[in-house]
XYZ file of C-alpha atoms in Angstrom:
703
model
C 6.929 27.147 -11.874
C 5.390 30.260 -13.405
C 5.986 30.940 -17.045
C 6.037 34.797 -16.971
C 9.640 34.697 -15.639
C 10.824 33.007 -18.845
C 12.204 35.603 -21.264
C 11.895 33.368 -24.355
C 8.696 34.210 -26.266
C 6.062 31.506 -26.143
C 5.107 29.732 -29.331
C 2.195 31.825 -30.690
C -1.250 30.350 -30.160
C -2.385 31.420 -33.618
C 0.563 29.568 -35.178
C -0.613 26.182 -33.922
C -1.581 24.095 -36.946
C -4.929 22.304 -36.924
C -6.335 21.014 -33.599
C -9.468 23.113 -33.979
C -11.309 21.507 -31.063
C -8.402 22.111 -28.683
C -7.981 25.731 -29.719
C -11.699 26.354 -29.432
C -11.912 24.784 -25.958
C -9.029 26.900 -24.694
C -10.457 30.078 -26.199
C -13.854 29.429 -24.631
C -12.179 29.232 -21.234
C -10.393 32.497 -21.972
C -13.785 34.062 -22.733
C -15.495 32.479 -19.714
C -13.217 30.992 -17.007
C -16.380 29.724 -15.314
C -16.483 26.948 -17.960
C -14.050 25.120 -15.694
C -10.890 24.328 -17.613
C -9.828 21.788 -20.213
C -8.497 18.245 -20.136
C -6.449 17.480 -23.253
C -6.140 13.767 -24.037
C -3.893 12.534 -26.789
C -0.869 10.638 -27.939
C 2.611 11.918 -27.258
C 4.103 14.534 -29.556
C 0.878 16.266 -30.572
C 1.738 19.776 -29.256
C -0.700 19.541 -26.341
C 1.628 21.425 -24.001
C 2.601 23.949 -26.676
C -1.001 25.001 -27.256
C -1.806 25.215 -23.540
C 1.259 27.300 -22.691
C 0.500 29.649 -25.583
C -2.916 30.427 -24.071
C -1.465 32.491 -21.213
C -0.238 35.163 -23.629
C -3.825 35.742 -24.821
C -5.404 36.117 -21.386
C -6.270 39.677 -20.308
C -4.113 41.253 -17.629
C -5.397 41.303 -14.036
C -5.366 44.043 -11.395
C -3.892 42.993 -8.046
C -3.266 44.666 -4.696
C 0.289 45.958 -4.622
C 2.575 43.708 -2.601
C -0.030 40.983 -2.023
C 1.444 37.530 -2.560
C -2.031 36.057 -3.112
C -3.183 38.224 -6.060
C -6.116 39.842 -4.255
C -8.347 42.001 -6.451
C -8.217 45.695 -5.417
C -11.994 46.127 -5.663
C -12.788 42.933 -3.693
C -9.803 41.757 -1.630
C -10.025 38.475 0.225
C -10.975 39.316 3.839
C -9.047 36.260 5.060
C -5.890 36.932 3.022
C -2.764 36.105 5.059
C -1.176 39.346 3.756
C -4.263 41.374 4.731
C -6.146 43.312 5.738
C -5.601 45.414 2.653
C -6.104 49.132 2.698
C -6.615 51.444 -0.217
C -3.151 51.065 -1.669
C -2.369 51.443 -5.330
C -3.346 48.587 -7.627
C -0.893 46.907 -9.954
C -1.608 45.395 -13.360
C 0.194 42.197 -14.254
C -0.136 39.500 -16.916
C -2.254 36.468 -16.125
C -0.003 33.841 -14.631
C 0.334 30.307 -15.881
C 1.613 28.138 -13.054
C 2.870 24.653 -13.853
C 2.437 21.898 -11.282
C 5.144 19.244 -11.690
C 3.952 15.664 -11.318
C 6.560 15.029 -8.612
C 5.820 18.161 -6.559
C 5.581 17.888 -2.792
C 2.486 18.758 -0.785
C 4.233 21.788 0.744
C 5.153 23.061 -2.720
C 1.530 22.875 -3.820
C -0.300 24.377 -0.833
C 2.533 26.241 0.885
C 4.391 25.621 4.114
C 4.183 26.841 7.695
C 7.241 27.452 9.867
C 6.191 25.072 12.657
C 9.064 26.028 14.924
C 8.115 29.724 14.921
C 4.432 28.856 15.211
C 5.073 26.853 18.413
C 7.637 29.130 20.016
C 6.386 32.576 18.935
C 2.784 31.992 17.886
C 3.584 33.536 14.480
C 1.925 32.278 11.304
C 5.001 32.413 9.098
C 3.597 31.115 5.812
C 5.356 30.567 2.501
C 2.747 30.482 -0.311
C 2.637 27.527 -2.674
C 1.610 27.007 -6.269
C -2.105 27.288 -5.493
C -1.529 30.834 -4.264
C 0.502 31.682 -7.376
C -2.271 30.318 -9.605
C -5.077 32.349 -7.995
C -6.899 34.290 -10.732
C -4.691 32.587 -13.313
C -4.089 29.212 -14.946
C -2.912 26.064 -13.175
C -1.401 23.725 -15.741
C -0.629 20.070 -14.999
C 1.233 18.164 -17.672
C 0.663 14.381 -17.446
C -2.095 15.026 -14.921
C -3.003 11.328 -14.837
C 0.374 10.599 -13.212
C -0.220 13.024 -10.336
C 0.020 11.435 -6.887
C -3.246 10.810 -5.077
C -2.523 13.152 -2.165
C -1.920 16.042 -4.604
C -5.130 15.137 -6.438
C -7.012 15.346 -3.129
C -5.638 18.842 -2.496
C -6.551 19.962 -6.013
C -10.082 18.632 -5.575
C -10.503 20.501 -2.293
C -9.230 23.765 -3.747
C -11.342 23.425 -6.900
C -14.482 22.690 -4.879
C -14.078 25.446 -2.275
C -12.158 28.083 -4.215
C -9.688 28.246 -1.341
C -6.654 26.423 0.003
C -6.316 25.439 3.652
C -3.044 24.586 5.361
C -3.615 22.859 8.686
C -0.698 21.906 10.905
C -1.430 20.802 14.482
C -3.904 23.546 15.297
C -2.214 26.238 13.203
C -4.358 27.184 10.240
C -3.849 29.385 7.187
C -6.455 29.955 4.477
C -6.243 31.872 1.215
C -8.328 32.144 -1.946
C -7.397 29.773 -4.779
C -9.627 30.136 -7.824
C -7.901 29.128 -11.008
C -8.449 27.780 -14.491
C -7.418 24.110 -14.392
C -5.827 22.797 -17.577
C -4.342 19.322 -17.810
C -2.796 17.172 -20.501
C -2.452 13.399 -20.490
C -1.583 10.393 -22.608
C -4.325 7.776 -22.019
C -1.807 4.985 -22.623
C -0.230 5.832 -19.268
C -3.401 5.458 -17.231
C -6.689 7.202 -16.557
C -7.733 9.908 -14.133
C -9.700 9.382 -10.960
C -13.397 10.047 -11.688
C -13.609 12.877 -9.132
C -10.801 14.839 -10.770
C -12.021 13.983 -14.258
C -15.370 15.569 -13.474
C -13.673 18.788 -12.321
C -12.494 19.566 -15.849
C -15.161 21.520 -17.656
C -14.268 20.373 -21.167
C -12.278 17.566 -22.701
C -10.621 17.306 -26.086
C -9.064 14.366 -27.906
C -6.058 15.266 -30.057
C -4.055 13.201 -32.515
C -1.382 13.954 -35.060
C -2.727 14.628 -38.534
C -2.208 11.949 -41.171
C -2.296 14.609 -43.891
C 1.270 15.083 -45.243
C 0.783 18.774 -46.067
C -0.308 19.591 -42.522
C 2.574 17.623 -41.046
C 5.000 19.492 -43.290
C 3.574 22.813 -42.102
C 3.903 21.769 -38.446
C 7.576 20.921 -38.909
C 8.255 24.075 -40.941
C 6.785 26.353 -38.269
C 8.483 24.568 -35.392
C 11.897 24.773 -37.031
C 11.361 28.469 -37.744
C 10.421 29.081 -34.095
C 13.416 27.157 -32.741
C 15.785 29.080 -35.024
C 14.464 32.529 -34.028
C 11.755 32.575 -31.306
C 11.517 36.359 -31.184
C 11.341 36.785 -34.939
C 8.777 33.998 -35.291
C 6.601 35.550 -32.574
C 6.852 38.939 -34.284
C 5.590 37.476 -37.567
C 2.472 36.227 -35.792
C 1.945 39.321 -33.646
C -0.948 40.633 -35.737
C -2.871 37.368 -35.496
C -2.226 37.234 -31.735
C -3.508 40.795 -31.324
C -6.642 39.906 -33.283
C -7.307 36.940 -30.995
C -6.864 39.126 -27.914
C -9.298 41.634 -29.354
C -11.898 38.926 -30.049
C -11.520 37.517 -26.547
C -12.007 40.972 -25.043
C -15.090 41.618 -27.206
C -16.562 38.221 -26.325
C -15.978 38.845 -22.607
C -17.849 42.135 -22.822
C -20.691 40.471 -24.741
C -20.934 37.447 -22.437
C -23.161 38.968 -19.694
C -25.729 39.930 -22.315
C -26.064 36.478 -23.907
C -29.525 34.957 -23.449
C -29.853 31.283 -22.603
C -33.509 30.597 -23.367
C -35.752 27.905 -21.937
C -35.618 25.966 -25.200
C -31.817 25.743 -25.075
C -31.920 24.825 -21.385
C -34.382 22.051 -22.136
C -32.086 20.703 -24.845
C -29.155 20.776 -22.435
C -31.068 18.922 -19.733
C -32.440 16.381 -22.205
C -28.965 15.722 -23.633
C -27.417 15.140 -20.196
C -30.277 12.834 -19.256
C -30.055 10.923 -22.540
C -26.358 10.194 -22.008
C -26.911 9.298 -18.339
C -24.212 11.548 -16.925
C -23.891 11.642 -13.147
C -24.871 14.696 -11.131
C -25.751 18.175 -12.350
C -22.302 19.561 -13.090
C -22.583 18.508 -16.733
C -25.757 20.558 -17.206
C -24.125 23.631 -15.679
C -20.932 23.284 -17.701
C -22.901 22.791 -20.915
C -24.925 25.921 -20.203
C -21.803 27.991 -19.564
C -20.057 26.573 -22.630
C -23.022 27.227 -24.927
C -23.192 30.808 -23.648
C -19.466 31.293 -24.250
C -19.829 29.850 -27.761
C -22.538 32.369 -28.570
C -20.404 35.235 -27.252
C -17.385 34.016 -29.214
C -19.539 33.970 -32.344
C -20.670 37.527 -31.666
C -24.282 36.596 -30.860
C -26.501 37.408 -27.892
C -28.660 34.285 -28.115
C -27.721 30.623 -27.659
C -28.667 28.511 -30.685
C -28.988 24.770 -31.169
C -25.546 24.503 -32.755
C -24.072 26.033 -29.608
C -25.761 23.373 -27.499
C -24.507 20.654 -29.823
C -20.918 21.909 -29.765
C -21.099 22.302 -25.975
C -22.188 18.672 -25.635
C -19.299 17.446 -27.778
C -16.843 19.276 -25.518
C -18.430 18.836 -22.079
C -19.889 15.314 -22.060
C -17.426 12.742 -23.489
C -15.446 12.362 -20.251
C -18.599 12.340 -18.112
C -20.504 9.537 -19.801
C -17.965 6.820 -19.017
C -19.575 4.211 -16.799
C -16.321 2.393 -16.018
C -12.613 2.876 -16.859
C -12.854 0.526 -19.849
C -15.395 2.642 -21.711
C -13.844 4.712 -24.468
C -14.630 8.434 -24.181
C -16.825 9.954 -26.837
C -20.422 10.579 -27.811
C -22.798 8.923 -30.227
C -23.394 11.923 -32.473
C -26.472 10.375 -34.103
C -28.047 10.006 -30.662
C -27.057 13.583 -29.848
C -28.676 14.910 -33.018
C -31.865 12.918 -32.360
C -32.098 14.301 -28.830
C -31.557 17.879 -29.954
C -34.095 17.506 -32.763
C -36.720 15.938 -30.512
C -36.524 18.502 -27.737
C -35.765 21.410 -30.022
C -38.924 20.742 -32.033
C -41.024 20.598 -28.868
C -39.918 24.082 -27.926
C -40.044 25.549 -31.413
C -36.277 25.610 -31.973
C -34.595 23.616 -34.649
C -37.975 22.261 -35.732
C -39.059 24.525 -38.575
C -41.276 23.276 -41.377
C -38.482 23.103 -43.933
C -38.797 19.573 -45.382
C -35.330 19.649 -46.872
C -32.686 17.635 -45.016
C -30.071 19.498 -43.026
C -26.922 20.343 -44.924
C -24.056 22.787 -44.906
C -25.117 26.415 -44.963
C -23.383 28.137 -47.843
C -25.084 31.426 -47.239
C -23.869 34.378 -45.181
C -22.789 33.358 -41.708
C -22.668 29.635 -42.501
C -19.606 27.703 -41.479
C -18.054 30.459 -39.356
C -18.233 31.633 -35.780
C -20.685 34.363 -36.579
C -23.122 32.003 -38.215
C -22.420 29.074 -35.940
C -23.080 26.689 -38.842
C -21.454 23.316 -39.339
C -18.903 23.829 -42.118
C -18.061 21.087 -44.572
C -14.942 19.065 -43.901
C -11.855 19.981 -45.855
C -8.215 19.037 -45.843
C -7.255 21.348 -42.992
C -7.707 24.740 -41.401
C -7.527 27.975 -43.343
C -4.009 29.124 -42.536
C -4.791 32.653 -43.688
C -7.509 33.094 -41.094
C -6.599 35.380 -38.172
C -7.668 32.856 -35.560
C -9.385 29.550 -35.034
C -13.010 29.270 -35.930
C -15.551 26.709 -34.842
C -13.965 23.301 -35.514
C -14.845 21.151 -38.427
C -16.960 18.240 -37.331
C -15.534 14.972 -38.573
C -18.137 12.733 -40.124
C -17.969 9.217 -38.788
C -18.235 6.396 -41.255
C -20.196 3.377 -40.182
C -18.078 0.234 -40.026
C -18.639 -2.032 -42.983
C -19.591 -5.647 -42.518
C -16.714 -8.038 -42.964
C -17.366 -10.963 -45.283
C -17.381 -14.417 -43.787
C -14.256 -16.520 -44.074
C -14.256 -19.081 -46.924
C -14.494 -22.024 -44.555
C -17.515 -20.431 -42.920
C -19.169 -19.926 -46.290
C -18.620 -23.563 -47.223
C -20.140 -24.841 -44.009
C -23.335 -22.956 -44.640
C -23.361 -21.789 -41.006
C -22.599 -18.314 -39.745
C -20.823 -18.731 -36.417
C -21.066 -16.308 -33.550
C -18.261 -13.722 -33.521
C -16.526 -15.358 -30.544
C -16.481 -18.722 -32.339
C -14.835 -17.536 -35.527
C -11.421 -19.046 -36.103
C -8.380 -16.825 -36.057
C -5.470 -17.304 -38.415
C -2.855 -19.759 -37.230
C -2.335 -23.415 -36.658
C -2.540 -25.695 -33.687
C -6.265 -25.381 -33.088
C -6.039 -21.685 -32.297
C -9.382 -20.008 -31.787
C -10.311 -16.378 -31.989
C -10.977 -14.285 -28.920
C -14.205 -14.715 -26.996
C -15.927 -12.004 -25.036
C -15.665 -11.669 -21.274
C -18.491 -12.106 -18.821
C -19.669 -9.084 -16.853
C -17.039 -7.888 -14.362
C -17.779 -8.248 -10.666
C -16.426 -6.868 -7.396
C -13.436 -8.922 -6.297
C -12.021 -9.489 -2.858
C -8.890 -7.553 -2.075
C -5.641 -9.433 -2.640
C -2.881 -8.026 -0.429
C 0.871 -8.304 -0.430
C 1.956 -9.438 3.070
C 4.124 -7.245 5.268
C 4.573 -3.490 5.425
C 5.832 -1.701 2.336
C 6.979 1.811 1.499
C 5.763 2.154 -2.079
C 3.673 4.763 -3.833
C 0.375 5.756 -2.231
C -2.496 3.522 -3.259
C -5.296 1.410 -1.845
C -4.072 -2.172 -1.738
C -1.383 -3.278 0.740
C -0.270 -1.930 4.106
C 2.595 0.554 3.875
C 4.349 3.438 5.571
C 3.038 6.494 3.748
C 2.806 10.253 4.090
C -0.921 9.890 4.714
C -2.946 7.569 6.865
C -3.313 6.857 10.579
C -0.513 7.897 12.905
C 1.316 4.929 14.439
C 4.317 6.630 16.074
C 6.903 9.389 15.907
C 10.515 9.753 14.797
C 13.178 12.353 14.222
C 12.726 13.863 10.767
C 15.058 12.797 8.000
C 15.583 15.936 5.962
C 12.671 18.400 5.774
C 9.993 18.037 8.436
C 6.899 16.234 7.200
C 3.790 15.896 9.362
C 4.549 17.226 12.854
C 3.797 14.941 15.800
C 2.869 17.629 18.327
C 2.737 15.487 21.475
C 6.125 13.909 20.773
C 7.651 17.320 20.016
C 6.381 18.825 23.260
C 7.563 15.760 25.179
C 11.047 16.100 23.663
C 11.291 19.849 24.414
C 9.724 19.898 27.901
C 12.721 18.619 29.948
C 14.997 21.390 28.602
C 12.881 24.477 29.330
C 14.698 25.548 32.503
C 18.134 25.076 30.944
C 17.062 27.101 27.928
C 15.993 29.969 30.182
C 12.287 29.913 29.474
C 10.588 32.960 31.036
C 7.358 33.527 29.132
C 4.365 31.352 28.229
C 5.867 30.175 24.970
C 7.622 26.859 24.655
C 11.322 27.095 23.750
C 11.658 24.668 20.851
C 14.854 23.716 19.089
C 15.292 21.900 15.829
C 16.378 18.730 17.641
C 13.038 18.640 19.494
C 10.914 18.315 16.385
C 9.318 14.941 15.756
C 7.409 13.898 12.690
C 4.501 11.493 12.609
C 4.974 7.971 11.345
C 1.877 7.061 9.396
C 0.490 3.842 8.029
C -1.753 3.738 5.007
C -2.035 1.766 1.796
C 0.254 1.462 -1.180
C -0.271 0.628 -4.816
C 1.427 -2.507 -6.064
C 2.609 -3.937 -9.347
C -0.001 -6.560 -10.199
C 1.416 -8.885 -12.839
C -1.126 -11.184 -14.478
C 0.079 -14.460 -15.999
C -2.865 -15.770 -18.036
C -3.147 -19.289 -19.464
C -4.465 -18.995 -23.036
C -3.781 -22.593 -24.077
C -6.139 -25.144 -25.558
C -7.080 -26.505 -22.136
C -8.675 -23.116 -21.425
C -10.296 -22.714 -24.829
C -13.823 -23.888 -24.061
C -16.068 -20.960 -24.889
C -17.875 -20.589 -21.559
C -14.754 -21.321 -19.577
C -12.524 -18.749 -21.271
C -15.312 -16.200 -21.140
C -15.504 -16.671 -17.368
C -11.722 -16.449 -17.058
C -11.648 -13.196 -19.010
C -14.450 -11.853 -16.857
C -12.404 -12.651 -13.752
C -9.258 -10.976 -15.121
C -11.316 -7.983 -16.227
C -12.708 -7.733 -12.683
C -9.187 -7.846 -11.259
C -8.121 -5.134 -13.713
C -10.976 -2.940 -12.547
C -9.946 -3.598 -8.948
C -6.345 -2.627 -9.824
C -7.598 0.619 -11.387
C -9.507 1.511 -8.238
C -6.540 0.691 -6.011
C -4.058 2.732 -8.100
C -1.844 -0.204 -9.069
C 0.476 -0.639 -11.990
C -0.439 -3.673 -14.023
C 1.248 -5.962 -16.515
C 0.047 -9.016 -18.421
C 1.812 -12.124 -19.679
C 0.001 -14.740 -21.731
C 1.270 -18.221 -22.516
C 0.103 -20.761 -25.087
C 1.526 -22.824 -27.926
C 5.305 -22.805 -27.741
C 6.011 -19.828 -25.487
C 4.958 -16.810 -23.460
C 4.343 -13.236 -24.569
C 4.484 -9.983 -22.622
C 1.093 -8.783 -23.864
C 1.226 -5.609 -21.747
C 4.429 -4.181 -20.226
C 3.872 -2.809 -16.691
C 1.843 0.369 -16.980
C -0.769 2.444 -15.191
C -3.149 2.137 -18.148
C -5.691 -0.439 -17.050
C -7.668 0.459 -20.160
C -4.799 -0.897 -22.281
C -4.872 -4.107 -20.253
C -8.575 -4.559 -20.909
C -8.020 -4.029 -24.642
C -5.260 -6.668 -24.742
C -7.471 -9.095 -22.834
C -10.364 -8.603 -25.231
C -8.164 -9.513 -28.224
C -6.582 -12.558 -26.580
C -6.951 -15.737 -28.708
C -6.620 -19.239 -27.276
C -5.319 -22.619 -28.374
C -2.269 -24.852 -28.455
C -0.231 -26.457 -25.709
C 0.317 -25.132 -22.178
C 3.898 -23.839 -21.669
C 3.364 -22.964 -17.991
C 7.077 -22.827 -17.229
C 7.624 -20.259 -20.002
C 4.930 -18.024 -18.541
C 6.456 -18.187 -15.045
C 10.003 -17.599 -16.310
C 8.834 -14.589 -18.303
C 7.161 -13.272 -15.142
C 10.419 -13.699 -13.216
C 12.287 -11.657 -15.823
C 9.683 -8.884 -15.911
C 9.682 -8.588 -12.126
C 13.487 -8.500 -12.052
C 13.547 -5.537 -14.422
C 10.776 -3.752 -12.523
C 12.638 -4.137 -9.213
C 15.571 -2.263 -10.735
C 13.260 0.489 -11.950
C 11.278 0.920 -8.743
C 12.476 -1.147 -5.800
C 9.840 0.265 -3.430
C 6.837 -0.939 -5.451
C 6.134 -4.493 -4.323
C 4.802 -7.012 -6.841
C 1.754 -9.242 -6.631
C 1.782 -12.163 -9.075
C -1.649 -13.394 -10.195
C -1.489 -16.640 -12.182
C -4.756 -17.521 -13.921
C -4.624 -21.181 -14.988
C -5.934 -24.684 -14.433
C -2.419 -25.785 -13.483
C -1.777 -28.038 -16.481
C 1.698 -28.007 -18.047
C 2.137 -29.664 -21.448
C 4.564 -27.545 -23.438
C 8.222 -28.464 -23.926
C 10.339 -31.273 -22.426
C 9.500 -32.283 -18.844
C 6.840 -29.563 -18.601
C 5.727 -30.369 -15.047
C 9.266 -30.441 -13.645
C 10.239 -27.201 -15.413
C 7.076 -25.457 -14.199
C 7.870 -26.462 -10.591
C 11.418 -25.124 -10.920
C 10.185 -21.837 -12.336
C 7.685 -21.514 -9.487
C 10.386 -22.114 -6.874
C 12.539 -19.463 -8.568
C 9.761 -16.902 -8.049
C 9.237 -18.053 -4.460
C 12.954 -17.544 -3.757
C 12.506 -13.870 -4.700
C 9.782 -13.482 -2.021
C 7.168 -12.784 -4.658
C 3.673 -12.690 -3.199
C 1.549 -14.924 -5.412
C -2.018 -16.052 -5.876
C -3.167 -18.732 -8.305
C -6.705 -18.366 -9.641
C -7.776 -21.981 -10.224
C -9.775 -22.227 -13.460
C -10.202 -25.993 -13.418
C -13.767 -27.034 -14.244
C -15.774 -30.223 -14.405
C -16.705 -32.962 -11.930
C -13.194 -34.468 -11.884
C -10.525 -32.083 -10.615
C -6.800 -32.814 -10.531
C -5.839 -30.037 -8.117
C -2.866 -28.961 -10.232
C -3.409 -25.254 -9.533
C -3.137 -25.958 -5.801
C 0.181 -27.737 -6.333
C 1.431 -24.744 -8.329
C 0.421 -22.396 -5.507
C 2.380 -24.489 -3.010
C 5.484 -24.313 -5.187
C 5.024 -20.539 -5.412
C 4.467 -20.438 -1.627
C 1.293 -18.539 -2.370
C -2.446 -19.140 -2.243
C -4.860 -20.859 -4.608
C -8.406 -19.588 -4.957
C -11.176 -20.619 -7.300
C -13.068 -18.308 -9.598
C -15.971 -18.452 -7.160
C -13.756 -17.520 -4.219
C -12.488 -14.506 -6.141
C -15.858 -12.795 -5.801
C -16.099 -10.433 -2.861
C -19.636 -11.608 -2.072
C -18.761 -15.311 -2.163
C -19.211 -17.207 1.106
C -16.074 -19.249 0.406
C -13.980 -16.087 0.078
C -14.376 -14.949 3.684
C -11.250 -13.787 5.513
C -8.634 -15.190 3.130
C -5.464 -13.302 2.208
C -2.583 -13.944 -0.078
C 0.008 -16.048 1.738
C 3.614 -15.398 0.802
C 6.909 -16.365 2.341
C 7.686 -12.729 3.154
C 7.373 -11.994 6.872
C 5.498 -8.931 8.053
C 7.771 -5.977 8.573
């Protein structure tokens, strides 16, 4: 989908209220596309898509070869362009395209499609360009980029790395240039991005709705005015839009003359090293961003404030060591690093003994001065365009006073030992042990769910296991099977030349086997029998490790906890493993053990999920010591609930948390009722000797 074909005027970029960091990041990419795009993270309803779509109207027009479907530049056409070779035809000027990649797009829609039948019978490369070709020299926008299927992510990574798209089909190859500005938006609650794709975004910005009533009123007022009269609203902001275009053009002209001195480079390298980012891409992106910041401010030299702002935009998504780390930077550490290495090189280390503060003089607080303006209630709505964003000061968390009972005892307990509100011996949450690499838990049989990395499944990618007639559009061609099907009919079809006469009925597509992602539903015992500090800490560490494994294998996850009088759906099935880790961290313990309630709640959740997505197979992971003490006849009711799950062919594994020299083996009995497998915490580790060659046993036969 390309937005230039839409006749409705876009919401003006300059009319977006607030969101200074987002507007600045987008404008820097307009000044210097080499920065590498923007990832916009934020809650739903924060105008992420509105701001991104408005950017295309500010981008300068591009010159293209007339009639070229791949947007070749007239002065340097792609020598391998499928529409080439290009002569000296007249150039055409067109607006910069913004191409939207739908989350559910097919592979052929993204990279283009070959007419296999004509390629085999006529030797003709009949190629229909895809979205990557449309986005060349423009913007590729992916809304909800974290929900993009893995095979599309792989294609995006290849194109972003090589600047070209390759379509390979059984020896027939087409290549075309594909250099684009990648912009994505996402809601972190719905899951995180793969690290490889995350690193491909030059900058990242966190956005959230303002809590200031006046700003919220202004947002609503402008949106209603736009919806009532899009053309009139756009006309009222035309002058501000023209001013932004002018500033972008001026900054682009100034950009080649901006000097990035050794002192600034040293600060960039020291900052990346201090925050332990992987690879060298962060250094390069920071350098390009700092240069663009200087050009946007109308300067020809990169200053320390440019380096600082570049770090705040380019590093937060690169410093995450695992998916449970919250993005962001320690700004105090950043300032210390810049001061230390700036002083060594004679920048930012003058002899002024006065502490740093807002610069009220000429140039302070604006793009030209590059200063850090004081925080106010919101952006200056009368300004023609966004300036450098206000930096929000972070307040240090204040110490919480000890509870009265702690004060009376005269002892200050450790944080994990502090009592939480509630009765029944409930204890506050304890921390988890360090996560470890777990063995893979598979669902038996052969599924057909979404691509992932856990259980065997028929997928669009993977090793070829056979051939079949295509159902609908042809997928991956199985060349040998196609030739074998067409060969007996060549004489009847009057074949005379070297080409093979192929009909539609001869085509065969490859049947492939790969891995699918599953729904991993955790049922965690949080009762008093699990409440010993070291024991619950180890249990949380195990669940955290399984969550990390689910993240890496592209699973959906859900979490049910049971204690006291019932069970709670702590986390509805989601792709956000980060949300699961947060719920686990806050999990208190105590009370009786209503095991049957936890299993019955799991049965209900799985029933609803089967209606939503029947192809995604569930894996039930019950983390418990097997005790059942809640409600009437707790053991009998728990056994009935387990048999109910087994009757639904639910693949199950029970992680046995029983500890101590005397073991009752109750978790093993539960696993037998579930027709699943019981493993101990030690066996869960991938490097454990006792975990060798064990798989989840279910009552579902292999397909």
